Amino acid sequence: RHINRFDLAWVISHRENRLLKDLDMITETEVIYPLITNTALCNTRNSLAILPVGPNAFNTYSFQNFIKDVVPLLDPRASQSNEIQVTGRFLGDPPTPMPAPLKYYGVIDDYPERLSRSAFMVAPTSVGTGQQVKIGHQLGHEQHTSSRHIAPR
């Protein structure tokens, strides 16, 4: 509904374009492909897991489902020493309190370096392509990624 207020919406995949068209959008869409610059990162994996979020409804929905469906399944003994770093901005205020083992860091300046040090990335994707771009970036640097079955599509 919100996107129909605009004349043009840029999407970053044909799949995302189809998803929006299936919603009977009247807004015109244009597919643009993200350019990912090659960077040399040293994959140390000596830090904790990372979960990037973004200020849109898709990320908020996915994050809420992650808290509701996945966090309760985590072993509390492992959670005490292995926090998951939540980075980025939320649509609105971040959930408080942030349930263990999640710790909110907000927007960070050293995202590529932190990503290269992370043990793995959590990508609770439900729809959209922002997380999918992050997954491709992470896998391109030979980092482990945990996501829902929909993410690789």
Coordinates of N, CA and C in Angstrom, one line a residue:
R1 N 0.8 -1.2 0.0 CA 0.0 0.0 0.0 C 0.9 1.3 0.0
H2 N 1.9 1.3 0.8 CA 2.7 2.5 0.9 C 3.5 2.8 -0.3
I3 N 3.9 1.8 -1.0 CA 4.7 2.0 -2.2 C 3.9 2.6 -3.4
N4 N 2.6 2.4 -3.4 CA 1.7 3.0 -4.4 C 1.6 4.5 -4.4
R5 N 2.2 5.1 -3.4 CA 2.2 6.6 -3.3 C 3.3 7.1 -4.2
F6 N 4.2 6.3 -4.8 CA 5.3 6.8 -5.6 C 5.1 6.5 -7.0
D7 N 5.8 7.3 -7.9 CA 5.7 7.0 -9.3 C 6.6 5.9 -9.8
L8 N 7.7 5.7 -9.1 CA 8.7 4.7 -9.5 C 9.3 4.1 -8.3
A9 N 9.5 2.8 -8.3 CA 10.2 2.0 -7.3 C 11.3 1.2 -7.9
W10 N 12.5 1.4 -7.4 CA 13.6 0.6 -7.9 C 13.7 -0.7 -7.1
V11 N 13.9 -1.8 -7.8 CA 14.1 -3.1 -7.2 C 15.4 -3.7 -7.6
I12 N 15.9 -4.7 -6.9 CA 17.2 -5.2 -7.2 C 17.2 -6.6 -7.7
S13 N 16.0 -7.1 -8.1 CA 16.0 -8.4 -8.7 C 14.7 -8.6 -9.5
H14 N 14.6 -9.5 -10.4 CA 13.4 -9.7 -11.2 C 12.4 -10.4 -10.2
R15 N 12.8 -11.2 -9.3 CA 12.0 -11.8 -8.3 C 11.2 -10.8 -7.5
E16 N 12.0 -9.8 -7.0 CA 11.4 -8.8 -6.2 C 10.3 -8.0 -7.0
N17 N 10.7 -7.8 -8.3 CA 9.8 -7.1 -9.2 C 8.5 -7.9 -9.3
R18 N 8.6 -9.2 -9.5 CA 7.4 -10.0 -9.6 C 6.6 -10.0 -8.3
L19 N 7.2 -10.0 -7.2 CA 6.5 -10.0 -5.9 C 5.7 -8.7 -5.8
L20 N 6.3 -7.6 -6.2 CA 5.5 -6.3 -6.1 C 4.4 -6.3 -7.1
K21 N 4.6 -6.8 -8.3 CA 3.6 -6.8 -9.3 C 2.4 -7.7 -8.9
D22 N 2.7 -8.8 -8.2 CA 1.7 -9.7 -7.7 C 0.8 -9.0 -6.7
L23 N 1.3 -7.9 -6.1 CA 0.5 -7.2 -5.1 C -0.4 -6.1 -5.8
D24 N -0.6 -6.2 -7.1 CA -1.4 -5.3 -7.9 C -0.9 -3.8 -7.7
M25 N 0.4 -3.6 -7.8 CA 1.0 -2.3 -7.6 C 0.6 -1.5 -8.9
I26 N 0.4 -0.2 -8.6 CA 0.2 0.7 -9.7 C 1.5 1.5 -10.0
T27 N 2.4 1.5 -9.0 CA 3.7 2.1 -9.2 C 4.5 1.4 -10.2
E28 N 5.2 2.1 -11.1 CA 6.1 1.5 -12.0 C 7.3 1.1 -11.3
T29 N 7.9 -0.1 -11.7 CA 9.1 -0.6 -11.1 C 10.2 -0.7 -12.2
E30 N 11.4 -0.5 -11.7 CA 12.6 -0.7 -12.6 C 13.6 -1.5 -11.9
V31 N 14.1 -2.5 -12.5 CA 15.1 -3.4 -11.9 C 16.5 -2.8 -12.1
I32 N 17.2 -2.6 -11.0 CA 18.6 -2.2 -11.1 C 19.4 -3.3 -10.3
Y33 N 20.6 -3.6 -10.8 CA 21.4 -4.6 -10.2 C 22.5 -4.0 -9.3
P34 N 22.6 -4.4 -8.0 CA 23.6 -3.8 -7.2 C 25.0 -4.2 -7.6
L35 N 25.9 -3.3 -7.5 CA 27.3 -3.6 -7.8 C 28.0 -3.8 -6.5
I36 N 28.7 -4.9 -6.4 CA 29.4 -5.3 -5.2 C 30.9 -5.2 -5.5
T37 N 31.6 -4.3 -4.8 CA 33.0 -4.1 -5.0 C 33.8 -5.3 -4.3
N38 N 34.7 -5.8 -5.0 CA 35.6 -6.8 -4.4 C 36.5 -6.2 -3.4
T39 N 36.5 -6.8 -2.2 CA 37.4 -6.3 -1.2 C 38.1 -7.5 -0.6
A40 N 39.3 -7.3 -0.2 CA 40.0 -8.4 0.4 C 39.8 -8.4 1.9
L41 N 39.1 -9.4 2.5 CA 38.8 -9.5 3.9 C 39.5 -10.7 4.4
C42 N 40.0 -10.6 5.6 CA 40.6 -11.7 6.3 C 39.6 -12.3 7.2
N43 N 39.2 -13.5 6.8 CA 38.1 -14.2 7.5 C 38.6 -14.9 8.8
T44 N 38.6 -14.2 9.9 CA 39.1 -14.7 11.1 C 38.1 -15.6 11.9
R45 N 36.8 -15.2 11.8 CA 35.7 -15.9 12.4 C 36.0 -16.0 14.0
N46 N 36.6 -15.0 14.5 CA 36.9 -15.1 15.9 C 35.9 -14.2 16.8
S47 N 34.9 -13.7 16.1 CA 33.9 -12.9 16.8 C 32.6 -13.6 16.8
L48 N 31.6 -13.0 17.3 CA 30.3 -13.6 17.5 C 29.5 -13.5 16.2
A49 N 28.3 -14.1 16.2 CA 27.4 -14.1 15.0 C 26.9 -12.7 14.8
I50 N 26.5 -12.4 13.6 CA 26.0 -11.0 13.2 C 24.7 -11.2 12.5
L51 N 23.7 -10.3 12.9 CA 22.4 -10.3 12.2 C 22.1 -8.8 11.8
P52 N 22.3 -8.5 10.5 CA 22.1 -7.2 10.0 C 20.6 -6.9 9.8
V53 N 20.1 -5.7 10.2 CA 18.7 -5.4 10.0 C 18.7 -4.1 9.2
G54 N 17.5 -3.8 8.6 CA 17.3 -2.5 7.9 C 16.0 -1.9 8.2
P55 N 15.9 -0.6 7.9 CA 14.7 0.1 8.3 C 13.5 0.0 7.3
N56 N 13.0 -1.3 7.2 CA 11.9 -1.5 6.3 C 11.0 -2.6 6.9
A57 N 9.8 -2.6 6.4 CA 8.8 -3.5 7.0 C 9.2 -5.0 6.8
F58 N 9.8 -5.4 5.7 CA 10.2 -6.8 5.5 C 11.2 -7.2 6.6
N59 N 12.2 -6.4 6.9 CA 13.2 -6.7 7.9 C 12.6 -6.8 9.3
T60 N 11.7 -5.8 9.5 CA 11.1 -5.8 10.9 C 10.2 -7.1 11.1
Y61 N 9.5 -7.5 10.1 CA 8.7 -8.7 10.1 C 9.5 -9.9 10.3
S62 N 10.6 -10.0 9.5 CA 11.5 -11.2 9.6 C 12.2 -11.2 11.0
F63 N 12.6 -10.1 11.5 CA 13.2 -10.0 12.8 C 12.3 -10.4 13.9
Q64 N 11.0 -9.9 13.9 CA 10.0 -10.3 14.9 C 9.8 -11.8 14.8
N65 N 9.7 -12.4 13.7 CA 9.5 -13.8 13.6 C 10.7 -14.6 14.1
F66 N 11.9 -14.1 13.9 CA 13.1 -14.7 14.4 C 13.1 -14.7 15.9
I67 N 12.7 -13.6 16.5 CA 12.6 -13.5 18.0 C 11.5 -14.5 18.5
K68 N 10.4 -14.6 17.8 CA 9.3 -15.4 18.3 C 9.5 -16.9 18.0
D69 N 10.1 -17.2 16.9 CA 10.2 -18.7 16.5 C 11.6 -19.3 16.7
V70 N 12.6 -18.5 16.6 CA 14.0 -19.1 16.7 C 14.6 -19.0 18.1
V71 N 14.6 -17.7 18.6 CA 15.3 -17.5 19.8 C 14.9 -18.4 21.0
P72 N 13.6 -18.7 21.1 CA 13.3 -19.7 22.2 C 13.9 -21.1 22.0
L73 N 14.3 -21.4 20.8 CA 14.9 -22.7 20.6 C 16.4 -22.8 20.9
L74 N 17.0 -21.7 21.1 CA 18.4 -21.6 21.3 C 18.8 -22.2 22.7
D75 N 19.8 -22.9 22.8 CA 20.3 -23.5 24.0 C 20.7 -22.4 25.0
P76 N 20.1 -22.2 26.1 CA 20.5 -21.1 27.0 C 21.9 -21.2 27.5
R77 N 22.5 -22.4 27.6 CA 23.9 -22.5 28.0 C 24.8 -21.9 27.0
A78 N 24.5 -22.1 25.7 CA 25.3 -21.6 24.6 C 25.1 -20.1 24.5
S79 N 23.8 -19.7 24.7 CA 23.5 -18.3 24.5 C 24.2 -17.3 25.5
Q80 N 24.5 -17.8 26.7 CA 25.2 -17.0 27.7 C 26.5 -16.5 27.2
S81 N 27.2 -17.2 26.5 CA 28.6 -16.8 26.1 C 28.7 -16.5 24.6
N82 N 27.6 -16.6 23.8 CA 27.6 -16.4 22.4 C 26.5 -15.5 22.0
E83 N 26.7 -14.2 22.1 CA 25.7 -13.3 21.7 C 25.6 -13.2 20.2
I84 N 24.5 -12.8 19.7 CA 24.3 -12.5 18.3 C 24.2 -10.9 18.2
Q85 N 25.2 -10.4 17.4 CA 25.3 -8.9 17.2 C 24.2 -8.5 16.2
V86 N 23.2 -7.7 16.7 CA 22.2 -7.1 15.8 C 22.7 -5.7 15.4
T87 N 22.9 -5.5 14.1 CA 23.5 -4.3 13.6 C 22.5 -3.6 12.6
G88 N 22.5 -2.3 12.5 CA 21.7 -1.6 11.5 C 20.6 -0.8 12.2
R89 N 19.6 -0.4 11.5 CA 18.5 0.4 12.0 C 17.2 -0.3 11.8
F90 N 16.3 -0.1 12.7 CA 15.0 -0.7 12.6 C 14.0 0.3 12.0
L91 N 12.9 -0.2 11.6 CA 11.8 0.7 11.2 C 11.1 1.0 12.5
G92 N 11.3 2.2 13.0 CA 10.9 2.6 14.4 C 11.9 2.2 15.4
D93 N 11.5 2.1 16.6 CA 12.5 1.8 17.7 C 12.8 0.3 17.7
P94 N 14.1 0.0 18.1 CA 14.4 -1.4 18.3 C 13.6 -2.0 19.4
P95 N 13.4 -3.3 19.4 CA 12.6 -4.0 20.4 C 13.4 -3.9 21.8
T96 N 12.7 -3.6 22.8 CA 13.3 -3.5 24.1 C 12.4 -4.3 25.1
P97 N 12.9 -5.1 25.9 CA 14.4 -5.4 26.0 C 14.7 -6.4 24.8
M98 N 15.9 -6.3 24.3 CA 16.4 -7.2 23.3 C 16.6 -8.6 24.0
P99 N 15.9 -9.6 23.5 CA 16.0 -10.9 24.2 C 17.4 -11.5 24.0
A100 N 17.9 -12.2 25.1 CA 19.2 -12.9 25.0 C 19.0 -14.0 24.0
P101 N 20.0 -14.3 23.2 CA 21.4 -13.8 23.2 C 21.6 -12.6 22.3
L102 N 20.6 -11.9 21.9 CA 20.7 -10.8 20.9 C 21.2 -9.5 21.7
K103 N 22.1 -8.8 21.1 CA 22.6 -7.5 21.6 C 22.6 -6.5 20.5
Y104 N 21.9 -5.4 20.7 CA 21.8 -4.4 19.6 C 22.9 -3.4 19.6
Y105 N 23.6 -3.3 18.5 CA 24.8 -2.4 18.4 C 24.4 -1.2 17.5
G106 N 23.3 -1.2 16.8 CA 22.9 -0.1 16.0 C 23.7 0.0 14.7
V107 N 23.8 1.2 14.1 CA 24.6 1.4 12.9 C 26.0 1.4 13.3
I108 N 26.8 0.6 12.6 CA 28.3 0.5 12.9 C 29.1 1.0 11.7
D109 N 30.2 1.6 12.0 CA 31.1 2.1 10.9 C 31.9 1.0 10.3
D110 N 32.2 0.0 11.0 CA 33.2 -1.0 10.6 C 32.4 -2.3 10.1
Y111 N 31.3 -2.2 9.4 CA 30.5 -3.3 9.1 C 31.3 -4.4 8.3
P112 N 32.0 -4.0 7.2 CA 32.8 -5.1 6.5 C 33.8 -5.8 7.4
E113 N 34.5 -5.1 8.2 CA 35.5 -5.7 9.1 C 34.8 -6.6 10.1
R114 N 33.7 -6.1 10.7 CA 33.0 -6.9 11.7 C 32.4 -8.2 11.0
L115 N 31.9 -8.0 9.8 CA 31.4 -9.1 9.1 C 32.4 -10.2 8.8
S116 N 33.6 -9.8 8.5 CA 34.7 -10.7 8.3 C 35.2 -11.4 9.5
R117 N 34.9 -10.8 10.7 CA 35.3 -11.5 11.9 C 34.2 -12.3 12.5
S118 N 33.0 -12.2 12.0 CA 31.9 -12.9 12.6 C 32.0 -14.4 12.4
A119 N 31.5 -15.1 13.3 CA 31.5 -16.6 13.2 C 30.5 -17.0 12.1
F120 N 29.4 -16.3 11.9 CA 28.5 -16.6 10.8 C 27.5 -15.4 10.8
M121 N 26.7 -15.3 9.8 CA 25.7 -14.3 9.7 C 24.3 -15.0 9.7
V122 N 23.4 -14.3 10.5 CA 22.0 -14.8 10.6 C 21.2 -13.9 9.6
A123 N 20.4 -14.5 8.7 CA 19.6 -13.7 7.8 C 18.2 -14.2 7.8
P124 N 17.4 -13.7 8.7 CA 16.0 -14.2 8.8 C 15.1 -13.6 7.8
T125 N 15.4 -13.9 6.5 CA 14.7 -13.4 5.4 C 13.3 -13.9 5.2
S126 N 12.3 -13.1 4.9 CA 11.0 -13.5 4.6 C 10.6 -13.2 3.2
V127 N 10.9 -11.9 2.8 CA 10.7 -11.5 1.4 C 11.6 -10.3 1.2
G128 N 11.8 -9.9 -0.1 CA 12.7 -8.8 -0.4 C 14.0 -9.3 -0.7
T129 N 14.9 -8.4 -1.1 CA 16.2 -8.9 -1.5 C 17.4 -8.2 -0.8
G130 N 17.2 -7.3 0.1 CA 18.3 -6.7 0.8 C 19.2 -7.8 1.6
Q131 N 18.5 -8.7 2.3 CA 19.2 -9.7 3.0 C 19.9 -10.7 2.0
Q132 N 19.2 -10.9 0.9 CA 19.8 -11.8 -0.1 C 21.1 -11.2 -0.7
V133 N 21.2 -9.9 -0.8 CA 22.5 -9.3 -1.3 C 23.5 -9.5 -0.2
K134 N 23.2 -9.3 1.1 CA 24.1 -9.6 2.2 C 24.6 -11.0 2.2
I135 N 23.6 -11.9 1.9 CA 24.0 -13.4 1.9 C 25.0 -13.6 0.8
G136 N 24.8 -13.1 -0.4 CA 25.7 -13.3 -1.5 C 27.1 -12.7 -1.1
H137 N 27.1 -11.5 -0.5 CA 28.3 -10.9 -0.1 C 29.1 -11.8 0.9
Q138 N 28.3 -12.3 1.9 CA 28.9 -13.1 2.9 C 29.5 -14.4 2.3
L139 N 28.7 -15.0 1.5 CA 29.2 -16.3 0.9 C 30.4 -16.0 -0.1
G140 N 30.4 -14.9 -0.7 CA 31.5 -14.5 -1.6 C 32.8 -14.4 -0.8
H141 N 32.7 -14.1 0.5 CA 33.9 -14.0 1.3 C 34.1 -15.3 2.2
E142 N 33.4 -16.4 1.7 CA 33.5 -17.7 2.4 C 33.2 -17.7 3.8
Q143 N 32.1 -16.9 4.1 CA 31.6 -16.9 5.5 C 30.4 -17.7 5.6
H144 N 30.1 -18.3 6.7 CA 28.9 -19.1 6.9 C 27.7 -18.2 7.1
T145 N 26.5 -18.7 6.6 CA 25.3 -17.9 6.7 C 24.2 -18.9 7.1
S146 N 23.3 -18.4 8.0 CA 22.1 -19.2 8.4 C 20.9 -18.3 8.0
S147 N 20.0 -19.0 7.2 CA 18.8 -18.2 6.8 C 17.6 -19.2 6.6
R148 N 16.5 -18.6 6.3 CA 15.3 -19.4 6.0 C 15.4 -20.0 4.6
H149 N 14.6 -21.0 4.3 CA 14.7 -21.6 3.0 C 14.4 -20.7 1.9
I150 N 13.7 -19.6 2.1 CA 13.3 -18.7 1.0 C 14.5 -17.8 0.5
A151 N 15.5 -17.6 1.4 CA 16.6 -16.7 1.0 C 17.3 -17.0 -0.3
P152 N 17.7 -18.3 -0.5 CA 18.5 -18.5 -1.7 C 17.7 -18.4 -3.0
R153 N 16.4 -18.3 -3.0 CA 15.6 -18.2 -4.2 C 15.8 -17.0 -5.0

